[in-house]
mmCIF file of C-alpha atoms in Angstrom:
data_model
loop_
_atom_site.group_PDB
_atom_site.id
_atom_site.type_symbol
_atom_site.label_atom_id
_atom_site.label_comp_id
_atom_site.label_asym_id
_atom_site.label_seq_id
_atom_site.Cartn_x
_atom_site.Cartn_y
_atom_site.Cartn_z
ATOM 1 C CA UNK A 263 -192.764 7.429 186.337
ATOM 2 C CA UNK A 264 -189.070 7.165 185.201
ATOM 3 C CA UNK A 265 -189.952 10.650 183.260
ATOM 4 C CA UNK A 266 -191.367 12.818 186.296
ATOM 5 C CA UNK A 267 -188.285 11.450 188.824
ATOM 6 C CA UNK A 268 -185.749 12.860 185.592
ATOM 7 C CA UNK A 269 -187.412 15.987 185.359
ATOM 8 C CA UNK A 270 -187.301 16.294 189.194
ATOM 9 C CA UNK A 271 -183.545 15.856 189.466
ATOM 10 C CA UNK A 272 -183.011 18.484 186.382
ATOM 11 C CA UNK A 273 -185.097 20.862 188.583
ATOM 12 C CA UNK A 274 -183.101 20.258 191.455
ATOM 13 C CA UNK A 275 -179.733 20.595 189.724
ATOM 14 C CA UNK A 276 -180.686 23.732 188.152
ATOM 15 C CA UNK A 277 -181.878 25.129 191.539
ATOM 16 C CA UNK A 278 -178.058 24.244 193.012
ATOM 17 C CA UNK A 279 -177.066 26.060 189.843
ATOM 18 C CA UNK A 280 -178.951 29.086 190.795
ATOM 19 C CA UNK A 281 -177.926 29.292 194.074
ATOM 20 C CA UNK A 282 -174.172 28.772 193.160
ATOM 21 C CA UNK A 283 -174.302 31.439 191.076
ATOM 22 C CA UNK A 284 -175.833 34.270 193.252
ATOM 23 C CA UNK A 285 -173.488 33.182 196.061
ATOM 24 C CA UNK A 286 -170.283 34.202 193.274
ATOM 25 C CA UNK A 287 -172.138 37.240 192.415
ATOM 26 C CA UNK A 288 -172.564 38.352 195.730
ATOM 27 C CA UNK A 289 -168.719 37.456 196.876
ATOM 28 C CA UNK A 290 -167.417 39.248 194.335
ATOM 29 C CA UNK A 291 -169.222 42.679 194.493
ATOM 30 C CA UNK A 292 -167.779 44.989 197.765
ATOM 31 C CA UNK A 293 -169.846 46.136 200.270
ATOM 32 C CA UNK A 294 -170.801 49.593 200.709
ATOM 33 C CA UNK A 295 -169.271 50.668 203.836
ATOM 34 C CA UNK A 296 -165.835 48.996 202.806
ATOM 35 C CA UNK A 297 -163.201 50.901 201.569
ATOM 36 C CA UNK A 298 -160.575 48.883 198.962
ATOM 37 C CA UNK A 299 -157.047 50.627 199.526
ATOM 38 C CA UNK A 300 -154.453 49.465 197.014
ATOM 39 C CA UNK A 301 -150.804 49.588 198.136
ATOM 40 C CA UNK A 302 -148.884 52.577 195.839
ATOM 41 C CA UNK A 303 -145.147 52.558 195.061
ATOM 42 C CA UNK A 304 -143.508 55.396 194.720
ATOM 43 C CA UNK A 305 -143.276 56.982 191.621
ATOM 44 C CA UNK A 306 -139.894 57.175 189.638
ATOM 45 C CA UNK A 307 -140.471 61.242 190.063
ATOM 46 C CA UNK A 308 -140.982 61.234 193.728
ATOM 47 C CA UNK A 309 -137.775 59.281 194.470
ATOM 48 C CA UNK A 310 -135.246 61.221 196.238
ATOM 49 C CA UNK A 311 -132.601 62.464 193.232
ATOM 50 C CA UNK A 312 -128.899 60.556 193.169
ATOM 51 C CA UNK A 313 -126.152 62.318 193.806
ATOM 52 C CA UNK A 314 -124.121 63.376 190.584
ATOM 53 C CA UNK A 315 -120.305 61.655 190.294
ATOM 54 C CA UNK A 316 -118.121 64.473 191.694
ATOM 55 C CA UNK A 317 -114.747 64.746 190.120
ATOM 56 C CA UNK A 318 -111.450 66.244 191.958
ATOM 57 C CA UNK A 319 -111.892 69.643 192.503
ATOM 58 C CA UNK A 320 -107.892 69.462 193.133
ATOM 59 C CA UNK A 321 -106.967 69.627 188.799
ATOM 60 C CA UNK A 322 -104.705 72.515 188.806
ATOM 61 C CA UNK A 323 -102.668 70.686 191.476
ATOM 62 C CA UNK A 324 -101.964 67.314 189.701
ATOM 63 C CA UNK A 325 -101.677 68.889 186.305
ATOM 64 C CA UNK A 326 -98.620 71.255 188.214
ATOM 65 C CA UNK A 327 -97.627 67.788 190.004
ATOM 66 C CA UNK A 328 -97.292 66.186 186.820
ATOM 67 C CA UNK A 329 -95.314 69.135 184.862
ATOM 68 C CA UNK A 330 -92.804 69.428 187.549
ATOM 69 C CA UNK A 331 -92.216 65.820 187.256
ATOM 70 C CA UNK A 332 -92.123 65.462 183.168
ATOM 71 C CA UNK A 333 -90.132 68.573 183.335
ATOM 72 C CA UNK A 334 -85.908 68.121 182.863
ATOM 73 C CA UNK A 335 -83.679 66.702 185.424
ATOM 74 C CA UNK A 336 -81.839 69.886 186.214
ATOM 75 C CA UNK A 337 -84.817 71.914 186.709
ATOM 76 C CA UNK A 338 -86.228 69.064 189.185
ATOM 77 C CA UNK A 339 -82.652 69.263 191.154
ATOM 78 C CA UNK A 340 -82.743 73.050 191.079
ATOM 79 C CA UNK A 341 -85.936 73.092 192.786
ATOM 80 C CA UNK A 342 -84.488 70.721 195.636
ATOM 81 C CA UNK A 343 -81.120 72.526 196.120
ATOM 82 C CA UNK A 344 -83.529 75.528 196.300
ATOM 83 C CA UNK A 345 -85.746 73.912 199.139
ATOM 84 C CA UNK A 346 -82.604 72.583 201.564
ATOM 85 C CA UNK A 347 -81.038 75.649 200.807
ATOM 86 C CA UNK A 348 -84.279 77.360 202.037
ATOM 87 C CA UNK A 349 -84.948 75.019 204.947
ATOM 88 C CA UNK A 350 -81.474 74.357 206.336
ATOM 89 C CA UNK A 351 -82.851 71.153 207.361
ATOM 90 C CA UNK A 352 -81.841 66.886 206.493
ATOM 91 C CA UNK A 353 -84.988 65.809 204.410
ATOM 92 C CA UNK A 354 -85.940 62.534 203.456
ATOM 93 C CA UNK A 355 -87.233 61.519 199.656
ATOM 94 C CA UNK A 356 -90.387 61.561 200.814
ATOM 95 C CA UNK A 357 -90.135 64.956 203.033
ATOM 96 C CA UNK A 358 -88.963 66.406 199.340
ATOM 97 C CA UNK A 359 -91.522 64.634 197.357
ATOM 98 C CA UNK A 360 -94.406 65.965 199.835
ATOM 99 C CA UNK A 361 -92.543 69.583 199.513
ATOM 100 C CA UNK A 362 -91.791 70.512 196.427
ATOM 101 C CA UNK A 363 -93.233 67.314 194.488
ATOM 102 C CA UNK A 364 -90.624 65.968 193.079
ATOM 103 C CA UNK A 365 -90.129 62.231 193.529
ATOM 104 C CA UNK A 366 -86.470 61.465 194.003
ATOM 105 C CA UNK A 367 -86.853 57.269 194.304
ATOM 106 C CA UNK A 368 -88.941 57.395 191.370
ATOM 107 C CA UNK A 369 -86.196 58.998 189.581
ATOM 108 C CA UNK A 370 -82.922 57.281 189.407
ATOM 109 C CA UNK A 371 -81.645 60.029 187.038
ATOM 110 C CA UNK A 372 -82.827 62.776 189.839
ATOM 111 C CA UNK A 373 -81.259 60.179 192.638
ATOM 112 C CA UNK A 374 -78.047 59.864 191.164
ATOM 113 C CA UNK A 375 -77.573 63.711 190.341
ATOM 114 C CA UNK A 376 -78.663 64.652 193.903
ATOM 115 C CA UNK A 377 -75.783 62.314 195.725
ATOM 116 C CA UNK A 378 -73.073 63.756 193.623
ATOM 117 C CA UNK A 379 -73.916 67.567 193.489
ATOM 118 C CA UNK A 380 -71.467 69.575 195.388
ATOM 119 C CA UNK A 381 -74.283 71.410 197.222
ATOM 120 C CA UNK A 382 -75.948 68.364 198.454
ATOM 121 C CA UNK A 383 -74.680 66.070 201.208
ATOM 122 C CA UNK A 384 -76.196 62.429 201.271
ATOM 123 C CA UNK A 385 -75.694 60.173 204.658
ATOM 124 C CA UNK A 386 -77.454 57.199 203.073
ATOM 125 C CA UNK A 387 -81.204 58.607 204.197
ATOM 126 C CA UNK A 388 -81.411 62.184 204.403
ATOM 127 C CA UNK A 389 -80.437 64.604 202.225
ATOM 128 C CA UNK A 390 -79.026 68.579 203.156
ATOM 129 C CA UNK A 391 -77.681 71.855 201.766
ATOM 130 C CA UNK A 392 -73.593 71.207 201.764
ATOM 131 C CA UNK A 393 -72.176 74.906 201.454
ATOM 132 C CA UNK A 394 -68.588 75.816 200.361
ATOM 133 C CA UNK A 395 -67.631 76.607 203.777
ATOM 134 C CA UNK A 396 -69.035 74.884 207.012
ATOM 135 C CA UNK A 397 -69.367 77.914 209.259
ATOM 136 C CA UNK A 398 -73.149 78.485 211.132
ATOM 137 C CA UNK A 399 -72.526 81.243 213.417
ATOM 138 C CA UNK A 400 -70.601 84.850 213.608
ATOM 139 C CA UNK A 401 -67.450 83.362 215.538
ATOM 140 C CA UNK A 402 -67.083 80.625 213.324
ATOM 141 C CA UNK A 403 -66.854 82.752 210.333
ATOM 142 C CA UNK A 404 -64.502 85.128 211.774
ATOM 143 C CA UNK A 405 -61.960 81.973 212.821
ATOM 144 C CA UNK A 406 -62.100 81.277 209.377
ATOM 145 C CA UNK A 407 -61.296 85.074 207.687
ATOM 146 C CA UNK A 408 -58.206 85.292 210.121
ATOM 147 C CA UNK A 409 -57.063 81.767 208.827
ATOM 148 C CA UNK A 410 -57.321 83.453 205.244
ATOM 149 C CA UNK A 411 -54.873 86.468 205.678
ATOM 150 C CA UNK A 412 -54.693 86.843 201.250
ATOM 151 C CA UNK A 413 -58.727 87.239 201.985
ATOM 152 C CA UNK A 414 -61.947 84.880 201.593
ATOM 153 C CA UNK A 415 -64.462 85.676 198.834
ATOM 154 C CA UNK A 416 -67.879 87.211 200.187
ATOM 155 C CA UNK A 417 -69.476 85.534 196.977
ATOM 156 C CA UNK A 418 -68.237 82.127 198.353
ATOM 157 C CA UNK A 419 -69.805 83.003 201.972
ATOM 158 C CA UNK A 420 -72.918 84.260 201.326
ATOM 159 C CA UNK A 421 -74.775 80.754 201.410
ATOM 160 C CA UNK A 422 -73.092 79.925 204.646
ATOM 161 C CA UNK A 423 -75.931 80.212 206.906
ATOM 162 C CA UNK A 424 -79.179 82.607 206.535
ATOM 163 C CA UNK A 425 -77.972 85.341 208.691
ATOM 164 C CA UNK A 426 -73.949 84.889 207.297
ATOM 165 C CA UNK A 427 -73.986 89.085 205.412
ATOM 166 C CA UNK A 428 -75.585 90.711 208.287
ATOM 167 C CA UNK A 429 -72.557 88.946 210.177
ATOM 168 C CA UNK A 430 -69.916 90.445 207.916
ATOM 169 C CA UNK A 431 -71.371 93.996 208.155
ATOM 170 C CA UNK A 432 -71.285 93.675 211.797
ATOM 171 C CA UNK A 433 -67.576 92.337 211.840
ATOM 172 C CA UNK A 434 -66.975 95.295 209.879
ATOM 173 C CA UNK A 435 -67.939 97.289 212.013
ATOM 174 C CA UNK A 436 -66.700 96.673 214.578
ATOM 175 C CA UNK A 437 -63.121 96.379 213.164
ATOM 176 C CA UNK A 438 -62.474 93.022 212.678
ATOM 177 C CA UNK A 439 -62.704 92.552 209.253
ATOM 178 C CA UNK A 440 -62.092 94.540 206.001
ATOM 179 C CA UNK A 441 -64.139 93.957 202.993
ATOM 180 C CA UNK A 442 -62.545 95.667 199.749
ATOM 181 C CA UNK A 443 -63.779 95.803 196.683
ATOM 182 C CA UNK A 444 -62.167 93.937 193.818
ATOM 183 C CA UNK A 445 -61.232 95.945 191.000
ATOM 184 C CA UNK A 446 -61.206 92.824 188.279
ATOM 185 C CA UNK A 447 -64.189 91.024 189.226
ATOM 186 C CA UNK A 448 -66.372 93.942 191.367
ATOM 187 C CA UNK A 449 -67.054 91.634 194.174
ATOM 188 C CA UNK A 450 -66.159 92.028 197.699
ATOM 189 C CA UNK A 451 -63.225 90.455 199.201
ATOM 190 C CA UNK A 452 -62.962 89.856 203.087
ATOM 191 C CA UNK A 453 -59.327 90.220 204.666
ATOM 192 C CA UNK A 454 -59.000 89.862 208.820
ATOM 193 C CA UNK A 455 -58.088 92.890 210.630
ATOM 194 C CA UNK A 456 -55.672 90.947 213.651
ATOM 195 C CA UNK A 457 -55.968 94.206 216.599
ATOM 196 C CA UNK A 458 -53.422 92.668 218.078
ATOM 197 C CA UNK A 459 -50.700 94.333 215.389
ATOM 198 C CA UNK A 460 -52.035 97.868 215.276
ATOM 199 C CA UNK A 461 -50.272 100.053 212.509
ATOM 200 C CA UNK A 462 -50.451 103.458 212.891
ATOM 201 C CA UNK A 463 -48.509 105.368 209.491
ATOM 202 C CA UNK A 464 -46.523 108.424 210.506
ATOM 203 C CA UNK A 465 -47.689 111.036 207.835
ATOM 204 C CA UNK A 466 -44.531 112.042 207.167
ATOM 205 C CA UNK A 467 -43.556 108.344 205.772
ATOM 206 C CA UNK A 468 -47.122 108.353 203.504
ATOM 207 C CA UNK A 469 -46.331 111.680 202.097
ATOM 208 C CA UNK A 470 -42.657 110.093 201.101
ATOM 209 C CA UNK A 471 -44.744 107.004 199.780
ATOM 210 C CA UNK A 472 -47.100 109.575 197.631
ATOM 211 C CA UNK A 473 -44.005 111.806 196.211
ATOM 212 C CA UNK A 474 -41.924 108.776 195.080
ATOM 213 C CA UNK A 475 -41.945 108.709 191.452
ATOM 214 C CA UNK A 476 -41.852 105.432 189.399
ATOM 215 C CA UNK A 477 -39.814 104.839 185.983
ATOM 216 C CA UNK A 478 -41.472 105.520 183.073
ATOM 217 C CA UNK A 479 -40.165 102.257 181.217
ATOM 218 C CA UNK A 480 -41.340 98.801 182.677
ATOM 219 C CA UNK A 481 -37.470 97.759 181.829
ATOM 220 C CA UNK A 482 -36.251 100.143 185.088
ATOM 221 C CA UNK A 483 -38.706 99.147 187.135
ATOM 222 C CA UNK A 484 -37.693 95.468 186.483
ATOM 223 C CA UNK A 485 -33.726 96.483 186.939
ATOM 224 C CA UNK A 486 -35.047 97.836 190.348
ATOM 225 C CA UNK A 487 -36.830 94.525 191.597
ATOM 226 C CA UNK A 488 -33.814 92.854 190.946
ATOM 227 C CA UNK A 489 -31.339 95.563 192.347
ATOM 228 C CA UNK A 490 -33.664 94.513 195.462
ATOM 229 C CA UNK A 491 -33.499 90.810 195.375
ATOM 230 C CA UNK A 492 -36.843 90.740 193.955
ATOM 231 C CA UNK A 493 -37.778 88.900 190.986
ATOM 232 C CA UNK A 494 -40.037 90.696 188.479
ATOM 233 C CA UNK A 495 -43.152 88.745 187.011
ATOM 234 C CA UNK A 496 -42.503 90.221 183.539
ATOM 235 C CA UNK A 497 -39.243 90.540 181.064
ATOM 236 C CA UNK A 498 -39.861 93.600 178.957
ATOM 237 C CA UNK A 499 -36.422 93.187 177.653
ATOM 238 C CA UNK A 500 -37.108 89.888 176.318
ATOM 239 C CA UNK A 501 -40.134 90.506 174.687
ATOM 240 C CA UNK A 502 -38.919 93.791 173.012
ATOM 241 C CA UNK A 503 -36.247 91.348 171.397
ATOM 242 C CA UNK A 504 -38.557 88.804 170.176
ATOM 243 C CA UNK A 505 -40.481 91.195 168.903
ATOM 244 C CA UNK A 506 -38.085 93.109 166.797
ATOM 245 C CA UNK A 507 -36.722 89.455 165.439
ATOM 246 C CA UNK A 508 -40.372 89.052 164.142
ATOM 247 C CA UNK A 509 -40.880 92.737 162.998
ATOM 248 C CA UNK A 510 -43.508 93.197 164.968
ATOM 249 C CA UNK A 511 -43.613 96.901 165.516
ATOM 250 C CA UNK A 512 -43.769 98.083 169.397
ATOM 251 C CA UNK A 513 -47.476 98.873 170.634
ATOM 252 C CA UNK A 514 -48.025 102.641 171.311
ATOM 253 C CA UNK A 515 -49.800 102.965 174.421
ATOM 254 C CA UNK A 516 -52.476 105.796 174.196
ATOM 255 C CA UNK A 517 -52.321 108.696 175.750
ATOM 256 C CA UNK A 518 -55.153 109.121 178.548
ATOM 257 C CA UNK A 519 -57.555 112.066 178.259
ATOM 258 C CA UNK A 520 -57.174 113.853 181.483
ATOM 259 C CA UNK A 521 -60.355 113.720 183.385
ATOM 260 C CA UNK A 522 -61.613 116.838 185.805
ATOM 261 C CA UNK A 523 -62.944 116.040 188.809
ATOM 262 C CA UNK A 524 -66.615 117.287 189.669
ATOM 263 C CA UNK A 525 -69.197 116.311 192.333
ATOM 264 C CA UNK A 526 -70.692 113.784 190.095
ATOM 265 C CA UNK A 527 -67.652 111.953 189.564
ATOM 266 C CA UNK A 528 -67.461 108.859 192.051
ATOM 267 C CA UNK A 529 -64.554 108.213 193.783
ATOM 268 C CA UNK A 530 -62.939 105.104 195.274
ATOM 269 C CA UNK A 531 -60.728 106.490 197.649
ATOM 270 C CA UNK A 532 -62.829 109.076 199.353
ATOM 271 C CA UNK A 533 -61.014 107.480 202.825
ATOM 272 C CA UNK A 534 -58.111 108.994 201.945
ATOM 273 C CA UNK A 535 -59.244 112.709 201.764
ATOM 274 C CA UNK A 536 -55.753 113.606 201.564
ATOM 275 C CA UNK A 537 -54.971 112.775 197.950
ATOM 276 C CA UNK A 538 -57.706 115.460 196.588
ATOM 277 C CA UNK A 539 -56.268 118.358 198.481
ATOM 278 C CA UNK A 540 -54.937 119.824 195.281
ATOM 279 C CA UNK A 541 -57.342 119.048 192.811
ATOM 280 C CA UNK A 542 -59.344 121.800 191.952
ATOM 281 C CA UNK A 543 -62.947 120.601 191.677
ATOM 282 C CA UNK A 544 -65.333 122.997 189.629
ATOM 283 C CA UNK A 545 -68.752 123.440 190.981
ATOM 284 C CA UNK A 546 -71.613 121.458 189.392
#
């Protein structure tokens, strides 16, 4: 008896076992009609592409930032003087530095050459063209010629104001100025023409003045400065004597090779046709 009820509780167990097992089996195996979707990522080739690093597109504008600033102190002052002298206007360090890109308050040595140039004026902030003459318009300028009878360099003018030649030719012009050429350095020299002393030359007197013949020897012509009260700049005399103490022999002056006159030959005086009326000029 105890036999049979074993074997009937093996059966039984391996019957559970059974069914156990075809339950798993049929769990795990999908169904016909159902569809298993798996959730894809996307792929490292279907990702949108980064954007490369971009570098400054602005090179050849630091590299000239940094040359004019690693370049000598004179040349970085030349290049401001340049820029007030161009602007006519009171700039700050930075107004410069954005400008013409030279930095003055980095630059102590740049600083301190700026406040003591001639042609720069400092108030403490700003800094500004400072020309030889302070003059801005036509009427100043000609207040300061007629204060200058011996004449005013136009050289020493010309960076006035912007407009300061066109101002000369017109006070030309119109006959308030003279501007004469000087015959040692070439450049212009401006003398005031006062109209209210008018001189009009009788010709008679200038054709006295032209047919007055000087002395040869620099010795008369200093005798006749002093027969006039005048006191001659030079003492020929003297020098003559020192000269034959030290037997130094007495300097020939050359004789000039006369020069003919043609139409090619430029001449300063052409206002004054008078003095070629007896030169006989060949034609050329």
């Amino acid at each position: 008896m105890a036999l049979q009820a074993s074997l009937a509780k093996f059966k039984q167990q391996q019957e559970k076992c059974q069914s156990t097992l075809t339950n798993v089996a049929r769990a795990g195996t999908p169904k016909p009609t159902q569809k298993v979707t798996i959730a894809s990522t996307p792929s490292a080739s279907a990702r949108a592409p980064v954007a490369p690093v971009r570098f400054s597109n602005d090179t050849e504008r630091l590299q000239h930032i940094y040359s004019i600033r690693k370049s000598p102190v004179g040349a970085q002052i030349k290049r401001v003087i340049d820029l007030l002298l161009e602007t006519r206007q009171a700039l700050t360090p930075e107004q410069i530095n954005e400008a013409c890109f030279v930095d003055v308050n980095a630059n102590k040595a740049v600083f301190d050459s700026l406040t003591n140039n001639p042609k720069v004026n400092y108030d403490g902030r700003c800094f500004s063209y400072k020309s030889k003459h302070d003059v801005k318009d036509k009427n100043q300028l000609l207040v300061l010629i007629r204060k200058l009878p011996e004449g005013i360099a136009v050289i020493d003018l010309k960076d006035a104001y912007p407009t300061v030649m066109e101002d000369l030719q017109a006070l030309k012009a119109a006959g308030q100025i003279w501007l004469l050429s000087n015959f040692d350095s070439q450049e212009d020299i401006a003398y005031p023409n006062d109209p209210r002393v008018p001189i009009k030359v009788d010709d008679d007197l200038k054709q006295l003045f032209r047919e007055m013949k000087l002395p040869v020897d620099m010795v008369d012509i200093e005798k006749d400065l002093q027969k006039n009260g005048m006191k001659p700049a030079t003492n020929t005399a003297k020098r003559r004597a020192m000269a034959q103490v030290h037997g130094i022999a007495p300097k020939s002056k050359p004789k000039k090779k006369h020069r003919e006159i043609s139409k090619r030959t430029k001449l300063t005086n052409a206002h004054l046709p008078e003095l070629f009326k007896n030169l006989n000029v060949p034609d050329a």
